Short mmCIF file of C-alpha atoms in Angstrom, two decimals:
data_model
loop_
_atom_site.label_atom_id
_atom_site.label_comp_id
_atom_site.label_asym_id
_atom_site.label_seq_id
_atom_site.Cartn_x
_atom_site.Cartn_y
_atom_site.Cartn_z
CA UNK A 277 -34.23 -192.67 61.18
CA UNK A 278 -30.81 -194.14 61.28
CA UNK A 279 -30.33 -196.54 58.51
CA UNK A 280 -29.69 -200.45 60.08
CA UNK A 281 -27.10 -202.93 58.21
CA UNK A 282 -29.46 -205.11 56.11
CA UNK A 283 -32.49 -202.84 55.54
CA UNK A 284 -33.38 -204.34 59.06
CA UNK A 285 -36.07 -203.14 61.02
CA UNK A 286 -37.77 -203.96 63.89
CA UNK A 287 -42.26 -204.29 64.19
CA UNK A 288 -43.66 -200.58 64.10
CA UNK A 289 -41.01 -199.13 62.01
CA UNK A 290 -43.65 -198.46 58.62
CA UNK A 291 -44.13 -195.49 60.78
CA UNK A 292 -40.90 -194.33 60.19
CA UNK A 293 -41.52 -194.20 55.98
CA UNK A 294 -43.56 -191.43 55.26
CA UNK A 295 -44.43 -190.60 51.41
CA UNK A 296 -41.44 -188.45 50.78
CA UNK A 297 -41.43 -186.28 47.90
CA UNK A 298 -42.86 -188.88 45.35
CA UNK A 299 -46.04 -188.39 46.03
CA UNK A 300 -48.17 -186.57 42.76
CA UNK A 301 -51.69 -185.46 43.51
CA UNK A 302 -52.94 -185.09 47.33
CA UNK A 303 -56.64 -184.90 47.88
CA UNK A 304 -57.74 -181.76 49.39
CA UNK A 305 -60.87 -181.75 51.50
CA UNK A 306 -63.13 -179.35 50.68
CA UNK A 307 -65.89 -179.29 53.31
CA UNK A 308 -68.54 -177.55 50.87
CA UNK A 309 -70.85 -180.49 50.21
CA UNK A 310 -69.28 -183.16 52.62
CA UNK A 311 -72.36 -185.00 54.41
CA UNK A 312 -69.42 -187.24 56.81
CA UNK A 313 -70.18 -190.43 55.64
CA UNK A 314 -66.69 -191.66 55.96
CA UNK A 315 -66.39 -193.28 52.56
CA UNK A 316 -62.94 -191.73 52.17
CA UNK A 317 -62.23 -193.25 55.64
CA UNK A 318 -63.31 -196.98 54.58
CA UNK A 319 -61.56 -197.18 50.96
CA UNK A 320 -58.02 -195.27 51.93
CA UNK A 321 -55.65 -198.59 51.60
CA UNK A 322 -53.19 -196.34 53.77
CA UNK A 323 -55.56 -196.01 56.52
CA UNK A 324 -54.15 -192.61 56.52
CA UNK A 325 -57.61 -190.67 56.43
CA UNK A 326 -59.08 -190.07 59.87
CA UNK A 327 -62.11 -188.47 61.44
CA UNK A 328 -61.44 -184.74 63.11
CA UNK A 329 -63.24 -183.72 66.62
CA UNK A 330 -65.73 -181.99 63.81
CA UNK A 331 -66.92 -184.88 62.10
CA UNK A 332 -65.39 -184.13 58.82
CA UNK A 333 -62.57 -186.46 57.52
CA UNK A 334 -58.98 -185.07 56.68
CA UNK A 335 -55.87 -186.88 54.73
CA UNK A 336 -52.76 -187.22 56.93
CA UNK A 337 -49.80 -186.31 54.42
CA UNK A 338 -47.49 -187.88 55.95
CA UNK A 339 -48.68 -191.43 54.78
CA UNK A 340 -50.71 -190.38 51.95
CA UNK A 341 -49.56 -192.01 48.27
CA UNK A 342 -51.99 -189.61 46.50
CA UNK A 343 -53.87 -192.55 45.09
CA UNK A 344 -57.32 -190.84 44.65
CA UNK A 345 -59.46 -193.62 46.27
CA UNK A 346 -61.11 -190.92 48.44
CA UNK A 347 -61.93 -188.73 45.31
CA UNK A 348 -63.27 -191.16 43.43
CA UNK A 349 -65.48 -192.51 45.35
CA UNK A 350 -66.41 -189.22 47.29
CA UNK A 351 -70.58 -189.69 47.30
CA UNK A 352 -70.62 -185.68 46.84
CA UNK A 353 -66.84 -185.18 44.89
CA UNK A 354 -65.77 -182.90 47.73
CA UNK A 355 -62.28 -183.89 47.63
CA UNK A 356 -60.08 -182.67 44.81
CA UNK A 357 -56.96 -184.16 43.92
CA UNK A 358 -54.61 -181.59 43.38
CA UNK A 359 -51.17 -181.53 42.03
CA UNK A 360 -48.36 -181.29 44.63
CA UNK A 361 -46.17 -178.26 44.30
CA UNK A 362 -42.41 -179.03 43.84
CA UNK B 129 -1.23 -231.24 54.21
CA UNK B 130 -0.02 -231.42 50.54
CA UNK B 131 -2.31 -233.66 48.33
CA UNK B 132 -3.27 -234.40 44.69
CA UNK B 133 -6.72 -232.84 43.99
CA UNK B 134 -8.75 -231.67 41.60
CA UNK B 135 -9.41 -227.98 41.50
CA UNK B 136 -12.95 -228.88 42.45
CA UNK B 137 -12.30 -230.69 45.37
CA UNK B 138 -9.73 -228.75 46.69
CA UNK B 139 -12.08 -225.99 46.63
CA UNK B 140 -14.83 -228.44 48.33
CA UNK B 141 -12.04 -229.37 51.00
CA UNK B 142 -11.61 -225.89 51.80
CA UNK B 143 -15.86 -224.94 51.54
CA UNK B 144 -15.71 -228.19 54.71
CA UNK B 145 -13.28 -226.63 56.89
CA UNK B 146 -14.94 -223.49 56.45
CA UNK B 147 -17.66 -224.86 58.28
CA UNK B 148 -20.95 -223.26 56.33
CA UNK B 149 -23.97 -224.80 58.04
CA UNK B 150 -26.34 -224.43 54.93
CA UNK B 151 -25.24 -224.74 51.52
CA UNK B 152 -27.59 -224.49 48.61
CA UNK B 153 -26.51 -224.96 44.90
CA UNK B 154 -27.87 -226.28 41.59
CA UNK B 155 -25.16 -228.52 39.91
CA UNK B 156 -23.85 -226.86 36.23
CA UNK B 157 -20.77 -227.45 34.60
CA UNK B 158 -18.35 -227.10 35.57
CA UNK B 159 -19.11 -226.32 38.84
CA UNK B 160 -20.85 -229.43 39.47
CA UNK B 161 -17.89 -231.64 41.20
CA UNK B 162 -17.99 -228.93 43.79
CA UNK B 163 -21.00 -229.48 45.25
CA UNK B 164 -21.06 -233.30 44.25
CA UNK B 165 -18.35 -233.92 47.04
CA UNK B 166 -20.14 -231.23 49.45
CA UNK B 167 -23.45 -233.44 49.22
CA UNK B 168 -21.31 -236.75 49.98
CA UNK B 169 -19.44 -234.94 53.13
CA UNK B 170 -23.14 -234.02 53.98
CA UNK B 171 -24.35 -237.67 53.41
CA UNK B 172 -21.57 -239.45 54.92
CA UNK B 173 -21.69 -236.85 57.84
CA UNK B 174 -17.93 -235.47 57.24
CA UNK B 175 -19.66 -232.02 57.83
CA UNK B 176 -22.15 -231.00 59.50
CA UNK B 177 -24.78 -229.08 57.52
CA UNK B 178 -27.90 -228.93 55.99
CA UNK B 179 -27.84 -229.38 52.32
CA UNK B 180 -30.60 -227.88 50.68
CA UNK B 181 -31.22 -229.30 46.80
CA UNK B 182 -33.16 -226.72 44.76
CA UNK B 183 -34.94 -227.03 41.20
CA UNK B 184 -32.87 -223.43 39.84
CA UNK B 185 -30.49 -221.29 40.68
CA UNK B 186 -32.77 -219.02 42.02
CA UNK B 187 -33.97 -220.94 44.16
CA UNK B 188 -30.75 -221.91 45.77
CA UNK B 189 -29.42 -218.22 46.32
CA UNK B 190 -32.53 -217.61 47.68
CA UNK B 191 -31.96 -220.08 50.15
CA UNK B 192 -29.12 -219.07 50.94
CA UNK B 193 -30.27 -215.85 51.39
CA UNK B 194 -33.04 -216.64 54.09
CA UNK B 195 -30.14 -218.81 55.64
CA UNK B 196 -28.00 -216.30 56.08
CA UNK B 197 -30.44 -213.52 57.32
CA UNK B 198 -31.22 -216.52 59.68
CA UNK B 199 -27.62 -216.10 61.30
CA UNK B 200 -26.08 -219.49 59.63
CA UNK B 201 -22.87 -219.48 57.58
CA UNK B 202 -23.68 -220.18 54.18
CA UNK B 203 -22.32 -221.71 51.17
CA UNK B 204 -22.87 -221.63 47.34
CA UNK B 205 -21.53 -222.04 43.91
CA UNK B 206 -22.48 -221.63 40.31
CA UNK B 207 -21.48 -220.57 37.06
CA UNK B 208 -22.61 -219.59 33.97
CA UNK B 209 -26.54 -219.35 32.81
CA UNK B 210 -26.47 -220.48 36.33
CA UNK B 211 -25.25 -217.19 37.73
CA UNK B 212 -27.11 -215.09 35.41
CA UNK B 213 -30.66 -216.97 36.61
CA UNK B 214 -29.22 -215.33 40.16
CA UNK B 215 -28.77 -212.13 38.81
CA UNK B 216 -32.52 -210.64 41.09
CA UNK B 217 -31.09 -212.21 44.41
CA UNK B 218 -27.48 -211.23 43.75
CA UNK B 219 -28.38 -207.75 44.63
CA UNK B 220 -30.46 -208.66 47.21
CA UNK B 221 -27.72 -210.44 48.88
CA UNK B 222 -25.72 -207.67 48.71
CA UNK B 223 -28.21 -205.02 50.00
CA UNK B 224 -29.29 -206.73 52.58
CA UNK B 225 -25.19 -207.60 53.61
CA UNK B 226 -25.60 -210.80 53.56
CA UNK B 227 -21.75 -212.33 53.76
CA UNK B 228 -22.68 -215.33 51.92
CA UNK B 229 -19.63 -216.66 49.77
CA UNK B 230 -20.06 -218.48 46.67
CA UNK B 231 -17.87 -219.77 44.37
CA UNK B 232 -17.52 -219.00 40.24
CA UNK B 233 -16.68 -222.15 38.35
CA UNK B 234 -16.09 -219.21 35.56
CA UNK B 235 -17.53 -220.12 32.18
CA UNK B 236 -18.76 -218.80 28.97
CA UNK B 237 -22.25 -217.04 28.74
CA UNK B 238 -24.57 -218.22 25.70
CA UNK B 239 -25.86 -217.87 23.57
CA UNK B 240 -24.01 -219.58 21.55
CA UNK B 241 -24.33 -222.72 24.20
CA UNK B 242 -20.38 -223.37 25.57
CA UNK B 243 -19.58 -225.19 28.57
CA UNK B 244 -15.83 -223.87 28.17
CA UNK B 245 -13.81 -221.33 30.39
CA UNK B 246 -14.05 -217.46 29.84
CA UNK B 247 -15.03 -214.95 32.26
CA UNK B 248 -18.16 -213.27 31.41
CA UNK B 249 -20.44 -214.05 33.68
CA UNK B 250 -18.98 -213.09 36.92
CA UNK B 251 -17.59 -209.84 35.39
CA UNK B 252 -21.21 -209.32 34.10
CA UNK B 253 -22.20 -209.12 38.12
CA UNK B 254 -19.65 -206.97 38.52
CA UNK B 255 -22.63 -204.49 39.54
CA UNK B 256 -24.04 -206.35 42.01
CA UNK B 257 -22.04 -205.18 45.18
CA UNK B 258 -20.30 -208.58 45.59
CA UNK B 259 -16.87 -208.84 45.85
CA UNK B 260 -14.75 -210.61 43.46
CA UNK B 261 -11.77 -212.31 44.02
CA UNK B 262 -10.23 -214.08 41.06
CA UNK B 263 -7.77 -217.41 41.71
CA UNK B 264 -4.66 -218.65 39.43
CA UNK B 265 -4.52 -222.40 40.41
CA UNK B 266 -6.07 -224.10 42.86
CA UNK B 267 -3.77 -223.58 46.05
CA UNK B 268 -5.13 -219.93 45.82
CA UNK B 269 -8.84 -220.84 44.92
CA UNK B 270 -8.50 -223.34 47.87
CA UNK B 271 -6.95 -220.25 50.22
CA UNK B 272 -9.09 -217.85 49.01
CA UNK B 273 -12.24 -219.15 50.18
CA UNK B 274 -10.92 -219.05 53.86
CA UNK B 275 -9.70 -215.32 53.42
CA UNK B 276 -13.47 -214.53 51.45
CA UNK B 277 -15.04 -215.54 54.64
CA UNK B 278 -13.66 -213.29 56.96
CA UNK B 279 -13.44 -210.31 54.77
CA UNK B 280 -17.10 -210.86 54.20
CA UNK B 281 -17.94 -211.47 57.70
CA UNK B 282 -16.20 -208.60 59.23
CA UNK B 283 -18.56 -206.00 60.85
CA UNK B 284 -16.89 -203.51 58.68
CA UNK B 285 -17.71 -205.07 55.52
CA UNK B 286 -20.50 -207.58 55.87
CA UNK B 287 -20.99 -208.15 51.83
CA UNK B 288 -21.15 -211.36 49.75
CA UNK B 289 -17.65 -212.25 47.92
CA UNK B 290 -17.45 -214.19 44.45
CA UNK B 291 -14.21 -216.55 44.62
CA UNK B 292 -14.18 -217.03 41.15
CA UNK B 293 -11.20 -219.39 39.50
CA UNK B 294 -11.26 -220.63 35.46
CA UNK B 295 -14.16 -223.62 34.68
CA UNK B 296 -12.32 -226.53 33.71
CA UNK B 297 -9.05 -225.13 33.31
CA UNK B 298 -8.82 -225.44 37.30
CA UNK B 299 -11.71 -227.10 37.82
CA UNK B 300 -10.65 -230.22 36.57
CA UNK B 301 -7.47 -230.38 36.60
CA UNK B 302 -5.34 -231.90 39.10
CA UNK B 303 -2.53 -230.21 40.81
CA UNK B 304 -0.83 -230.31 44.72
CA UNK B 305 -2.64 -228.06 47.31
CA UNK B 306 -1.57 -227.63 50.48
CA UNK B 307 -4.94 -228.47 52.65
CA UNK B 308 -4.85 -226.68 55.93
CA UNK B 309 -6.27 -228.78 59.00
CA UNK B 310 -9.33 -228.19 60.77
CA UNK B 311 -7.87 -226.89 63.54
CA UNK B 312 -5.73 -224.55 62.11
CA UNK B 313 -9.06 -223.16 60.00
CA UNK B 314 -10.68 -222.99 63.02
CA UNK B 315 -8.14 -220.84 64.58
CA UNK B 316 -8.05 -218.56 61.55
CA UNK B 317 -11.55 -218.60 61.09
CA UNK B 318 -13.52 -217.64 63.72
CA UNK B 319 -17.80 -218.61 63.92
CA UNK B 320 -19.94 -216.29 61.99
CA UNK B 321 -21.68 -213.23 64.69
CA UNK B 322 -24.79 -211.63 62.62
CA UNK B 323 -25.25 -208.31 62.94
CA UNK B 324 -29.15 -208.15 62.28
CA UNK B 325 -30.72 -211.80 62.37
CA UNK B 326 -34.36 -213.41 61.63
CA UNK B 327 -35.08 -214.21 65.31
CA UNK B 328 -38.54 -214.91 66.64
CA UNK B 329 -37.22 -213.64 69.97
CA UNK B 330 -36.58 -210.54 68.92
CA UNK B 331 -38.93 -209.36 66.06
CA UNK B 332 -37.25 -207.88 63.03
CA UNK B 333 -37.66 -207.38 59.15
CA UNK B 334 -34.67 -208.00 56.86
CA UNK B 335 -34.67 -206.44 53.48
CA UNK B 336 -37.19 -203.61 53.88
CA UNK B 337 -38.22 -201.50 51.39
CA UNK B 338 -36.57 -197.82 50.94
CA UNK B 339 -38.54 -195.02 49.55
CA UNK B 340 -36.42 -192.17 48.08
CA UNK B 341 -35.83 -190.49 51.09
CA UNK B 342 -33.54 -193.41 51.96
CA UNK B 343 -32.51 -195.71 49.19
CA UNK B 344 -29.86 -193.47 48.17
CA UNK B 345 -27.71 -193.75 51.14
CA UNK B 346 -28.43 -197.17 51.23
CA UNK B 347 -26.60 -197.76 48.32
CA UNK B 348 -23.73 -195.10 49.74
CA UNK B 349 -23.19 -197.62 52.51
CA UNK B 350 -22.73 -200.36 50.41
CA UNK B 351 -20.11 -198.88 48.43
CA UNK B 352 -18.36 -197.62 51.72
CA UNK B 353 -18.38 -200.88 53.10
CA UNK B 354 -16.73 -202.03 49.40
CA UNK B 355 -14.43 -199.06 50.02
CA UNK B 356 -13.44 -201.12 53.22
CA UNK B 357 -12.90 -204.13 52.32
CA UNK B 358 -10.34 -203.27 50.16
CA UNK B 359 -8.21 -202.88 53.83
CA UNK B 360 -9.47 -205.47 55.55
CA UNK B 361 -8.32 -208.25 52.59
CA UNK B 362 -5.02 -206.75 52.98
CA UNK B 363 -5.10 -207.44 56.63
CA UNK B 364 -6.81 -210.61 56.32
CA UNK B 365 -4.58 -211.48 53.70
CA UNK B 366 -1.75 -210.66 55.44
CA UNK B 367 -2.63 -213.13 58.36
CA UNK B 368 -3.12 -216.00 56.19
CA UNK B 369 0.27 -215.19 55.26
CA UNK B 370 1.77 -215.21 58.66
CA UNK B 371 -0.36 -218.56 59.59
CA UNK B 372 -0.19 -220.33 56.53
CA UNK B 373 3.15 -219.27 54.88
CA UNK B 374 1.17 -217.61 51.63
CA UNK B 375 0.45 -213.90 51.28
CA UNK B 376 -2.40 -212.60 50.32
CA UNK B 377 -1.66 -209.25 51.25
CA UNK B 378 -1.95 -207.50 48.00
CA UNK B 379 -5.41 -207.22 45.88
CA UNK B 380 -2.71 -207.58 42.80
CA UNK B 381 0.20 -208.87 42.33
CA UNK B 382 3.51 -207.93 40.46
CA UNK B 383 5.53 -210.09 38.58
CA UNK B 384 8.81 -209.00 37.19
CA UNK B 385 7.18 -205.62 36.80
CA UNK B 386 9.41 -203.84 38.24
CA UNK B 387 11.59 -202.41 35.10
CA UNK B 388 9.31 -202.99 32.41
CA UNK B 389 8.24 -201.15 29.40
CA UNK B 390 5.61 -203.29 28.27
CA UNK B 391 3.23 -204.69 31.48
CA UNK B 392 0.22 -207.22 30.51
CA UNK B 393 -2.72 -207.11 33.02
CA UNK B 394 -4.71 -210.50 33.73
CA UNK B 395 -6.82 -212.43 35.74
CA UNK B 396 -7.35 -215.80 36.98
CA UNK B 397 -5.42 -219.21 35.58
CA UNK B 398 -4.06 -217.38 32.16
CA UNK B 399 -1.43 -215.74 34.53
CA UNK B 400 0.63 -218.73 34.58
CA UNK B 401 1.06 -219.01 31.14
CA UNK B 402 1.99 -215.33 30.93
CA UNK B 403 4.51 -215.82 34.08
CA UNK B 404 5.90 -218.11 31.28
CA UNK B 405 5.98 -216.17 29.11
CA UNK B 406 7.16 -213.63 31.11
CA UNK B 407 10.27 -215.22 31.34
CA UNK B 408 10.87 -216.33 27.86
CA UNK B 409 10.86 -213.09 26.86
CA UNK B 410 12.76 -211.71 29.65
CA UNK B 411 15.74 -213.51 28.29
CA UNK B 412 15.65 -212.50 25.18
CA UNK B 413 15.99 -208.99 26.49
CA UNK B 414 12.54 -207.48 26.84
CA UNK B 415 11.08 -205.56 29.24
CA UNK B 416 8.14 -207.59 29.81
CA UNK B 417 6.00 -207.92 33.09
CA UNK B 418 3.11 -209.19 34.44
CA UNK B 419 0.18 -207.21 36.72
CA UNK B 420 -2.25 -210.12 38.34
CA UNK B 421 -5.24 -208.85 39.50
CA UNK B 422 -6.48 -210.57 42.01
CA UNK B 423 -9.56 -208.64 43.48
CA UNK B 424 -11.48 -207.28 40.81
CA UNK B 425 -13.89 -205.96 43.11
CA UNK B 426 -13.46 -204.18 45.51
CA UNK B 427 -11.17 -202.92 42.14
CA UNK B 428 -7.54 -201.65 43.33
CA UNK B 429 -7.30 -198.76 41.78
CA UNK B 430 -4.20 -196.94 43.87
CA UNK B 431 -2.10 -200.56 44.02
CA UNK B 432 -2.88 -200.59 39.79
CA UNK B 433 -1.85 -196.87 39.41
CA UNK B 434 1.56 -197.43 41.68
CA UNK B 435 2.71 -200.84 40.10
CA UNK B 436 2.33 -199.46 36.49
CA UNK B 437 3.65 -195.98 37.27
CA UNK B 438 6.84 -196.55 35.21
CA UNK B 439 5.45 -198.35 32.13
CA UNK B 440 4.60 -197.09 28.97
CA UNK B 441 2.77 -200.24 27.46
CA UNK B 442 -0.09 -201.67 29.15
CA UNK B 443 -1.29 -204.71 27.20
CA UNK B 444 -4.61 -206.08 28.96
CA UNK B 445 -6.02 -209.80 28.30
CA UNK B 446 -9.64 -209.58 28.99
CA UNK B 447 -11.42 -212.81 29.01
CA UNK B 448 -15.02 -211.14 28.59
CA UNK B 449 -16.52 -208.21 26.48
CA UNK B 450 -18.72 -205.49 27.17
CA UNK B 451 -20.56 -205.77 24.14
CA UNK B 452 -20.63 -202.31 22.56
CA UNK B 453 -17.50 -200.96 24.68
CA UNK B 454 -14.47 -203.30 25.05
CA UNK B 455 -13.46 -205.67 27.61
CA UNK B 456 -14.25 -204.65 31.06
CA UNK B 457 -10.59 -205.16 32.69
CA UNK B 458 -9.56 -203.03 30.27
CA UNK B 459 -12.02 -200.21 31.27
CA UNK B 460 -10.93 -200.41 34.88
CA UNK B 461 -7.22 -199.81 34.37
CA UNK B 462 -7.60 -197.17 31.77
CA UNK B 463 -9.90 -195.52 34.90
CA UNK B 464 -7.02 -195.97 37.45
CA UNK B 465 -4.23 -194.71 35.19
CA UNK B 466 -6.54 -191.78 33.86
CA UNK B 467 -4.64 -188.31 34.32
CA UNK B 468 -1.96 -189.80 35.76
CA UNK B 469 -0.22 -191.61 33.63
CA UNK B 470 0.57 -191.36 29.90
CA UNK B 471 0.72 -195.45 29.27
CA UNK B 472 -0.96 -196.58 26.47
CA UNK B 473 -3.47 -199.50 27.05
CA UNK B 474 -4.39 -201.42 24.22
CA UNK B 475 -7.26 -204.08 25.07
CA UNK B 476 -6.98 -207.79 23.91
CA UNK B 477 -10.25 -209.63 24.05
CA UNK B 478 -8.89 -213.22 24.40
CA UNK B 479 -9.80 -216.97 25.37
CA UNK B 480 -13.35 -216.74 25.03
CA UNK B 481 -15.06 -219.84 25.25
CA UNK B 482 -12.36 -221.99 26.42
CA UNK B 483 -10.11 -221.04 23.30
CA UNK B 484 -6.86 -221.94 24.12
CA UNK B 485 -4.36 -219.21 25.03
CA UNK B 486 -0.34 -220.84 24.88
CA UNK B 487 3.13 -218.86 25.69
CA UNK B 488 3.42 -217.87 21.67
CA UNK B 489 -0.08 -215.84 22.36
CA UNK B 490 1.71 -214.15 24.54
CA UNK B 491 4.17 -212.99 22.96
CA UNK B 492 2.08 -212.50 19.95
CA UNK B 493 0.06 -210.17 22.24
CA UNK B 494 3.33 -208.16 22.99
CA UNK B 495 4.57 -207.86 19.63
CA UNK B 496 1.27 -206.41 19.03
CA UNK B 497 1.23 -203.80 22.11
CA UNK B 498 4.78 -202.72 21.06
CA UNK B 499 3.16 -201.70 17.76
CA UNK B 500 0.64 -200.02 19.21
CA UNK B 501 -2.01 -202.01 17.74
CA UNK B 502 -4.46 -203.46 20.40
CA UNK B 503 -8.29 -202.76 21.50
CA UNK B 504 -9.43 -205.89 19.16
CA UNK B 505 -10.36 -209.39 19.43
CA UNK B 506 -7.19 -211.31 19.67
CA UNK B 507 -6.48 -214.40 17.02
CA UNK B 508 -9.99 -214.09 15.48
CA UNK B 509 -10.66 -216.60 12.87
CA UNK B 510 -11.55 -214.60 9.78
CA UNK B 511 -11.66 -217.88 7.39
CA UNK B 512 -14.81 -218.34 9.76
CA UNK B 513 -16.55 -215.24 9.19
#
């Protein structure tokens, strides 16, 4: 993305600021006791958690701050928040 | 047209034919006859703008702000605790390249509480990407306000500029400036074109937020478009010069430097006195000369090295302190002259408050720098301490 005089952008351009290298913990989806009730889905304040052609839910890193909403309120604690590698 | 006016309305004559279309300000001495007369050209429809009266500071450079990112021309002034309560949206203004121009009425910082001329608080947002352009009387304070607006608004440098001239001192003092016409500012001047606007029309967010990936260049382009300006002042300068008869060419200017052994540096309306002084001393034989600096920032670091290239004395009257360090004028021309030059500069830290500063300071100030005794607070009262 070229940078605009102003910090200007025009509607649609969030897309364009992915996490970065800031980002701490990531949740990693297990898929050993996941029963695809979407929790993770409903609480992710990104909206960056989606469901796959499987059922099961997955994080898309891009977006993801590494909160641990998902985790925490995993039903089964199938998602692990794990520390990013730098 | 030549007329008697006081600093602050000269500089309100010249804020007119500028044509802003909002102006937002909070009256504080000394500033306040400034935008006293802009409100009556407002109210007695001399020119044509919306005047927007705010409960802070803050609230009237944030104003200004939306104005500008709204595509208007846009007007402020301040000083003071005044400035320093727009500290946040200073930087704003500047990151988001805002060429908003704003005048410094330039007056001590409290505490203690003093209404009197020094220059700490615009050297205190030295930081803030703004430029800074520093007046001796009030014919340049009134000409500097037309130059500020096209440096600012050229697509090359699209910052905010401080024109920044001594609270009081020029502010309220009365002196002949030559008032350019309307149509001769309108000739020089040319209407503000935005680059990125608030436009319904066309959708777009000003001031976005910049994750690490980007802030950093961000902040590169602000200090390449700094780097710029320094060239286009000199240009823009330059044609005031040929228009009006005044150059402005030069971020500093010489006087009577060109032989000297002992140079002082300055800003602002204590040049005069030290042009004086200048040349009292020179007939008593000494080597004396004086280095104006006239854009602090952009800073002119190459024009600083060249005109004190042959000196060996730099004596440097600072009308602020960097608490802790010394005073920050000081700083800056030791950084210019650094490897390349064995001067000695000794720092004065002078004037503060509105203390008065007369020809035999001067000279006092150069007896001292020929001793080599400097980097200390000049004519402090120790029967007060």
């Amino acid at each position: 993305m070229a940078l605009r005089v102003g910090c200007a952008a025009p509607p649609g351009r969030a897309h364009d600021n992915k996490t970065g290298s800031w980002r701490v913990f990531k949740p990693v989806f297990k898929y050993e006791q996941c029963v695809k009730c979407g929790l993770c889905e409903v609480v992710c304040p990104e909206g960056c958690v989606y469901e796959r052609e499987d059922g099961y839910y997955v994080a898309d890193y891009d977006y993801c701050k590494g909160c641990g909403l998902c985790a925490e309120e995993c039903p089964v604690d199938d998602i692990e928040m794990v520390q990013e590698e730098k | 047209m030549m007329e008697i006016l006081e600093g602050s309305h000269a500089v309100a004559e010249a804020v007119k034919r500028c044509r802003p279309q909002v102006i937002a300000a909070y009256p504080i001495t000394p500033q306040t006859h400034i935008v006293e007369a802009l409100a009556s050209m407002v109210a007695d429809c001399d020119l044509d703008a919306d005047y927007i009266c705010v409960e802070s500071e803050f609230s009237a450079l944030s104003a200004c702000l939306g104005a500008s990112a709204a595509g208007s021309r846009v007007y402020s002034a301040t000083t003071s605790q005044g400035l320093a309560l727009m500290f946040e949206v200073c930087f704003n203004v500047a990151g988001m390249r805002q060429p908003i121009v704003m005048t410094i009425a330039n007056r001590a910082m409290g505490a203690p509480l003093n209404i009197w001329n020094d220059q700490q608080d615009s050297i205190s947002l030295r930081d803030a990407g703004w430029m800074q352009f520093y007046a001796e009387d009030n014919q340049e304070a009134n000409d500097l306000h037309y130059i500020a607006y096209k440096v600012a608004e050229n697509h090359d440098v699209l910052l905010p500029a401080m024109v920044c001239f001594d609270g009081f001192i020029l502010t309220h003092t009365y002196e002949p400036v030559d008032i350019p016409t309307q149509e001769e500012v309108d000739a020089f001047l040319p209407a503000y074109q935005p680059v990125n606007i608030l436009d319904a029309k066309n959708p777009m967010s000003l001031g976005m937020y910049a994750t690490p990936e980007y802030y950093t260049e961000f902040r590169y382009e602000i200090e390449e478009a700094m780097k710029r300006a320094r060239k286009v002042f000199a240009e823009v300068g330059a044609e005031f010069g040929e228009t009006f008869g005044r150059d402005y060419s030069g971020l500093i200017e010489g006087y009577r430097l060109e032989d000297a052994d002992v140079a002082l540096v300055a800003m602002g309306s204590i040049c005069g006195t030290v042009k004086d002084a200048v040349d009292e001393m020179r007939e008593d034989g000494k080597k004396v000369g004086l280095l104006k600096i006239r854009s602090f920032r952009p800073f002119p670091s190459e024009e600083v090295k060249a005109a004190l290239a042959g000196v060996s004395t730099v004596a440097v009257l600072d009308k602020n302190i960097s608490i802790g360090q010394k005073g920050a004028v000081a700083l800056e021309v030791r950084d210019a002259l650094y490897g390349s030059s064995g001067a000695e500069v000794l720092d004065y830290i002078i004037a503060l408050g509105g203390r008065d500063v007369r020809k035999r300071d001067i000279r006092a100030v150069v007896d001292l720098a020929e001793k080599g005794i400097g980097d200390q607070f000049y004519g402090l009262r120790t029967e007060v301490l």
